Coordinates of C-alpha atoms in Angstrom, one line a residue:
X1 CA 0.0 0.0 0.0
X2 CA 1.4 3.4 -1.0
X3 CA 2.0 5.9 1.8
X4 CA -0.5 8.6 2.3
X5 CA 0.4 12.1 1.3
X6 CA -0.3 15.4 3.0
X7 CA -2.7 16.2 0.1
X8 CA -4.7 13.0 0.8
X9 CA -4.9 14.0 4.5
X10 CA -6.1 17.5 3.5
X11 CA -8.7 16.0 1.2
X12 CA -10.0 13.6 3.9
X13 CA -10.2 16.4 6.5
X14 CA -11.6 18.9 3.9
X15 CA -9.0 21.4 4.7
X16 CA -5.9 22.8 2.9
X17 CA -2.5 21.3 3.0
X18 CA -1.3 24.5 4.8
X19 CA -3.8 23.8 7.5
X20 CA -2.6 20.3 7.9
X21 CA 1.0 21.5 8.2
X22 CA 0.0 24.1 10.9
X23 CA -1.7 21.4 12.9
X24 CA 1.2 18.9 12.6
X25 CA 3.9 21.4 13.3
X26 CA 1.8 23.3 16.0
X27 CA 2.4 26.5 14.3
X28 CA -0.3 29.2 13.8
X29 CA -3.9 29.2 15.0
X30 CA -6.2 26.4 14.1
X31 CA -9.6 25.7 15.8
X32 CA -10.0 22.7 17.9
X33 CA -12.6 21.3 15.6
X34 CA -10.3 21.6 12.7
X35 CA -7.4 20.1 14.6
X36 CA -9.7 17.1 15.5
X37 CA -10.6 16.5 11.9
X38 CA -7.0 16.6 10.8
X39 CA -5.8 14.3 13.4
X40 CA -8.6 11.8 12.7
X41 CA -7.6 11.9 9.0
X42 CA -4.0 11.3 9.9
X43 CA -5.0 8.2 12.0
X44 CA -7.3 6.9 9.4
X45 CA -4.7 7.2 6.6
X46 CA -1.8 6.3 8.8
X47 CA 0.0 9.3 7.5
X48 CA 3.7 9.6 8.4
X49 CA 5.2 13.1 7.9
X50 CA 8.3 13.2 5.7
X51 CA 11.3 13.7 8.1
X52 CA 13.4 14.9 5.1
X53 CA 10.8 17.5 4.2
X54 CA 10.5 18.7 7.8
X55 CA 14.2 19.0 8.2
X56 CA 14.5 21.1 5.0
X57 CA 11.9 23.4 6.1
X58 CA 13.1 23.8 9.7
X59 CA 16.8 23.7 8.7
X60 CA 17.2 20.9 11.3
X61 CA 17.4 17.1 11.1
X62 CA 17.1 16.6 14.9
X63 CA 19.9 14.2 14.6
X64 CA 23.2 14.4 16.6
X65 CA 26.2 12.2 15.5
X66 CA 28.2 10.4 18.1
X67 CA 31.6 9.0 17.2
X68 CA 33.4 7.1 19.9
X69 CA 36.1 4.4 19.6
X70 CA 33.8 1.6 20.7
X71 CA 30.1 2.1 21.4
X72 CA 30.0 -1.2 23.3
X73 CA 32.5 -0.1 25.9
X74 CA 30.4 0.5 29.1
X75 CA 32.3 3.9 29.6
X76 CA 31.1 5.3 26.2
X77 CA 27.7 3.7 26.7
X78 CA 27.4 5.7 29.9
X79 CA 28.4 9.0 28.1
X80 CA 26.0 8.3 25.3
X81 CA 23.1 7.6 27.7
X82 CA 23.7 10.9 29.6
X83 CA 23.6 12.8 26.2
X84 CA 20.6 11.0 25.2
X85 CA 18.6 11.7 28.3
X86 CA 19.3 15.5 27.9
X87 CA 18.8 16.0 24.2
X88 CA 15.9 13.4 23.8
X89 CA 13.6 15.7 25.8
X90 CA 14.0 18.2 23.0
X91 CA 13.2 15.7 20.3
X92 CA 16.8 15.0 19.2
X93 CA 18.0 11.6 18.3
X94 CA 21.5 10.1 18.4
X95 CA 23.3 8.4 15.5
X96 CA 26.0 6.2 17.0
X97 CA 29.3 5.4 15.2
X98 CA 32.3 3.4 16.3
X99 CA 35.7 4.5 14.9
X100 CA 37.5 1.4 16.2
X101 CA 40.4 3.6 17.1
X102 CA 41.0 4.1 13.5
X103 CA 41.8 7.7 12.3
X104 CA 40.8 6.7 8.8
X105 CA 37.6 5.3 9.8
X106 CA 36.9 8.3 11.9
X107 CA 37.6 10.6 8.9
X108 CA 34.9 8.7 6.8
X109 CA 32.4 8.9 9.6
X110 CA 33.0 12.6 10.0
X111 CA 32.2 13.0 6.3
X112 CA 29.2 10.8 6.6
X113 CA 27.6 12.7 9.4
X114 CA 28.1 15.9 7.5
X115 CA 26.4 14.4 4.5
X116 CA 23.5 13.3 6.7
X117 CA 23.2 17.0 7.9
X118 CA 23.4 16.2 11.6
X119 CA 22.7 19.2 13.7
X120 CA 25.8 18.6 15.9
X121 CA 28.6 16.1 16.5
X122 CA 30.0 14.5 19.7
X123 CA 33.4 13.2 19.3
X124 CA 35.9 11.1 21.2
X125 CA 38.7 11.3 18.6
X126 CA 41.0 8.5 17.7
X127 CA 43.5 11.2 16.6
X128 CA 44.9 12.2 13.2
X129 CA 42.0 14.2 12.0
X130 CA 42.6 17.6 13.7
X131 CA 42.5 19.6 10.5
X132 CA 39.3 18.0 9.3
X133 CA 37.7 18.6 12.7
X134 CA 38.7 22.2 12.9
X135 CA 37.4 22.8 9.3
X136 CA 34.1 21.3 10.1
X137 CA 33.7 23.4 13.2
X138 CA 34.7 26.5 11.3
X139 CA 31.9 25.7 8.8
X140 CA 29.3 26.2 11.7
X141 CA 28.9 22.6 12.8
X142 CA 28.7 22.4 16.7
X143 CA 31.3 19.9 17.8
X144 CA 31.7 18.7 21.5
X145 CA 34.8 16.8 22.3
X146 CA 34.3 14.2 25.0
X147 CA 37.0 12.2 26.9
X148 CA 39.8 13.2 24.4
X149 CA 41.5 16.4 23.1
X150 CA 42.8 17.2 19.7
X151 CA 46.5 16.3 19.2
X152 CA 47.2 20.0 18.6
X153 CA 45.8 21.0 22.0
X154 CA 46.2 24.7 21.3
X155 CA 43.9 24.4 18.3
X156 CA 41.5 22.2 20.3
X157 CA 41.1 24.9 22.8
X158 CA 38.5 26.5 20.4
X159 CA 36.2 23.6 20.8
X160 CA 33.9 22.6 23.6
X161 CA 35.3 19.9 25.8
X162 CA 34.1 17.4 28.5
X163 CA 36.8 15.2 29.8
X164 CA 38.6 13.9 32.9
X165 CA 41.7 15.1 34.7
X166 CA 43.6 12.3 33.2
X167 CA 47.1 13.3 34.3
X168 CA 46.2 13.8 38.0
X169 CA 44.0 10.8 38.1
X170 CA 46.7 8.5 36.7
X171 CA 49.2 10.0 39.2
X172 CA 46.9 9.4 42.2
X173 CA 46.3 5.9 40.9
X174 CA 50.0 5.0 40.5
X175 CA 50.7 6.5 43.9
X176 CA 48.5 4.0 45.5
X177 CA 50.8 1.2 44.3
X178 CA 53.9 3.1 45.2
X179 CA 52.6 3.7 48.7
X180 CA 52.2 0.0 49.1
X181 CA 55.9 -0.4 48.5
X182 CA 55.9 -1.4 44.7
X183 CA 58.8 0.0 42.8
X184 CA 58.7 -2.3 39.7
X185 CA 55.7 -1.1 37.9
X186 CA 54.3 -2.3 34.5
X187 CA 52.2 0.2 32.6
X188 CA 49.5 -0.9 30.1
X189 CA 48.9 2.3 28.0
X190 CA 47.1 3.3 24.8
X191 CA 48.3 4.9 21.7
X192 CA 50.3 8.2 22.1
X193 CA 48.3 9.9 19.4
X194 CA 45.3 10.0 21.8
X195 CA 45.3 12.5 24.5
X196 CA 44.1 10.0 27.2
X197 CA 47.2 7.8 26.3
X198 CA 49.6 10.8 26.6
X199 CA 48.1 12.3 29.7
X200 CA 47.7 9.2 31.7
X201 CA 51.2 7.9 31.0
X202 CA 52.4 11.4 32.1
X203 CA 50.6 10.9 35.4
X204 CA 52.2 7.7 36.1
X205 CA 55.7 9.1 35.4
X206 CA 54.8 12.2 37.6
X207 CA 54.0 9.9 40.6
X208 CA 57.1 7.9 40.1
X209 CA 59.3 11.0 40.2
X210 CA 57.5 12.3 43.3
X211 CA 58.3 9.1 45.1
X212 CA 61.9 9.5 44.0
X213 CA 62.0 6.7 41.5
X214 CA 63.5 6.6 38.1
X215 CA 60.5 7.2 35.7
X216 CA 61.3 4.3 33.4
X217 CA 58.5 1.7 33.9
X218 CA 58.0 -1.4 31.8
X219 CA 55.5 -0.2 29.2
X220 CA 53.1 -2.0 26.8
X221 CA 51.4 0.4 24.4
X222 CA 48.2 -1.0 23.0
X223 CA 44.9 0.3 21.5
X224 CA 42.6 0.2 24.5
X225 CA 41.3 -3.4 23.8
X226 CA 41.0 -6.4 26.1
X227 CA 43.4 -8.2 24.0
X228 CA 46.1 -5.6 24.6
X229 CA 45.7 -6.2 28.4
X230 CA 46.2 -10.0 27.8
X231 CA 49.3 -9.3 25.6
X232 CA 50.7 -6.9 28.2
X233 CA 50.5 -9.4 31.1
X234 CA 52.2 -12.0 29.0
X235 CA 54.9 -9.6 28.2
X236 CA 55.4 -8.6 31.8
X237 CA 55.4 -12.1 33.2
X238 CA 58.2 -13.0 30.8
X239 CA 60.4 -10.0 31.6
X240 CA 63.7 -10.6 33.4
X241 CA 62.6 -8.2 36.1
X242 CA 59.0 -9.0 36.4
X243 CA 56.9 -6.0 37.7
X244 CA 55.3 -6.5 41.1
X245 CA 52.3 -4.2 40.1
X246 CA 50.5 -3.3 36.9
X247 CA 48.7 0.0 36.3
X248 CA 46.4 -0.3 33.4
X249 CA 45.2 3.0 31.9
X250 CA 41.9 1.9 30.3
X251 CA 39.0 -0.2 31.5
X252 CA 38.9 -2.6 28.6
X253 CA 42.6 -3.2 28.8
X254 CA 42.2 -3.8 32.5
X255 CA 39.7 -6.5 31.9
X256 CA 42.4 -8.3 29.8
X257 CA 45.0 -7.8 32.5
X258 CA 42.8 -9.6 35.1
X259 CA 41.7 -12.4 32.7
X260 CA 45.4 -13.2 31.9
X261 CA 46.6 -12.9 35.5
X262 CA 43.9 -15.4 36.7
X263 CA 44.5 -17.7 33.7
X264 CA 48.3 -17.7 34.6
X265 CA 47.4 -18.8 38.1
X266 CA 48.6 -15.7 39.8
X267 CA 46.7 -14.1 42.7
X268 CA 45.9 -10.4 43.1
X269 CA 47.4 -8.6 45.0
X270 CA 49.5 -11.3 46.7
X271 CA 51.4 -12.2 43.6
X272 CA 50.9 -9.0 41.5
X273 CA 49.0 -5.9 42.4
X274 CA 46.7 -4.1 39.8
X275 CA 45.5 -0.7 39.5
X276 CA 43.0 0.3 36.7
X277 CA 42.0 3.7 35.2
X278 CA 38.2 2.9 35.2
X279 CA 36.2 0.4 37.1
X280 CA 36.2 -3.3 35.8
X281 CA 33.0 -5.0 36.9
X282 CA 34.6 -8.4 36.7
X283 CA 37.0 -7.3 39.4
X284 CA 34.4 -7.8 42.1
X285 CA 34.3 -11.6 41.2
X286 CA 37.9 -12.1 42.3
X287 CA 38.6 -13.4 45.8
X288 CA 40.4 -10.8 48.0
X289 CA 41.0 -8.7 44.8
X290 CA 42.6 -5.6 46.5
X291 CA 42.1 -3.9 43.1
X292 CA 42.7 -0.1 42.9
X293 CA 40.5 1.8 40.3
X294 CA 39.7 5.3 39.3
X295 CA 36.0 5.9 39.8
X296 CA 34.8 7.5 36.6
X297 CA 31.4 9.2 36.0
X298 CA 30.6 8.8 32.3
X299 CA 26.8 9.4 32.7
X300 CA 27.4 12.8 34.4
X301 CA 29.9 13.6 31.6
X302 CA 27.2 12.8 29.1
X303 CA 24.7 15.1 30.9
X304 CA 27.2 18.0 30.7
X305 CA 27.9 17.4 27.1
X306 CA 24.1 17.2 26.3
X307 CA 23.6 20.6 28.0
X308 CA 26.5 22.1 25.9
X309 CA 25.0 20.6 22.7
X310 CA 21.5 22.0 23.2
X311 CA 23.0 25.5 23.9
X312 CA 25.0 25.4 20.7
X313 CA 22.2 24.1 18.6
X314 CA 19.8 26.7 19.8
X315 CA 22.3 29.4 19.5
X316 CA 20.9 31.0 22.6
X317 CA 24.0 33.1 23.1
X318 CA 27.2 33.9 21.1
X319 CA 30.0 31.4 21.7
X320 CA 32.5 33.9 23.0
X321 CA 34.7 31.0 24.3
X322 CA 34.4 27.2 24.4
X323 CA 32.9 25.4 27.3
X324 CA 35.4 23.3 29.1
X325 CA 34.3 20.8 31.9
X326 CA 37.1 18.6 33.5
X327 CA 35.9 15.9 35.9
X328 CA 38.1 15.0 38.8
X329 CA 37.9 11.3 39.8
X330 CA 39.0 9.6 43.0
X331 CA 40.8 6.3 43.6
X332 CA 38.7 3.5 45.2
X333 CA 39.5 -0.1 46.0
X334 CA 37.7 -3.3 45.7
X335 CA 38.3 -5.6 48.7

């Protein structure tokens, strides 16, 4: 069955197409009797307004693009839910994309969202696309960076940002291991092209210097995946001078660290201590885990990002300077 048109709805209700449009868009005066006739015709014909036509008329698609490294990661799911709970009230929907930590895929996704005429973009960048991001923002596209900054941080300061205090958080996390007497530390880090990788590693080195240690830990640089955590533990356990503690700077990598330690028959913290930047739900299943972790608040970050998005889309006030919200997170311990 062919879809009903606005002309057919108008004919059924015995009004003009302009009147139908006013009723559906709630714009302009229409009597209650006419409204009732139009809505009865809409229901009878099962009329569905054209989203494309509506977006062209209002110059909005009511779509917000969200690009994160991995939408299945609970951390990014939490951020996305916070955003959705704010912008959804205003009728906006989210279009989710995973870059898989690939700058090339991220570049294609940015182009795709621009072609889809989204009203704004939320981006946790994989790195390598600073020029394209700045160009897109300069064209008038509202862009809110979450979790990660641009590689060129000076240029990135012109964009809205919601992130964590990565350097200080990682420093406090590593300090917990150092306070417990560990001096041989293994670090599981992400790629240096990503600001979270650079800042969190800098935080670990900062803590080691403050404790009077040579800032030269055993390092495994991965790509924020569970497999990277597994590979890192295998590398550390085979080292001539095995670390007595591991600090993993991402929740997904931390899961891999825990899995491989348990698989190897080691106990936490008796045989090797672990600290994670981000809570790992599986950690609570370990017996006497003694696992340190940074308590993140992704949902709250999403709420803040959503507030900024609505302000930019509405253009309620001139953007004299970017909104910057940095979340401070504390260290907790399981067990």
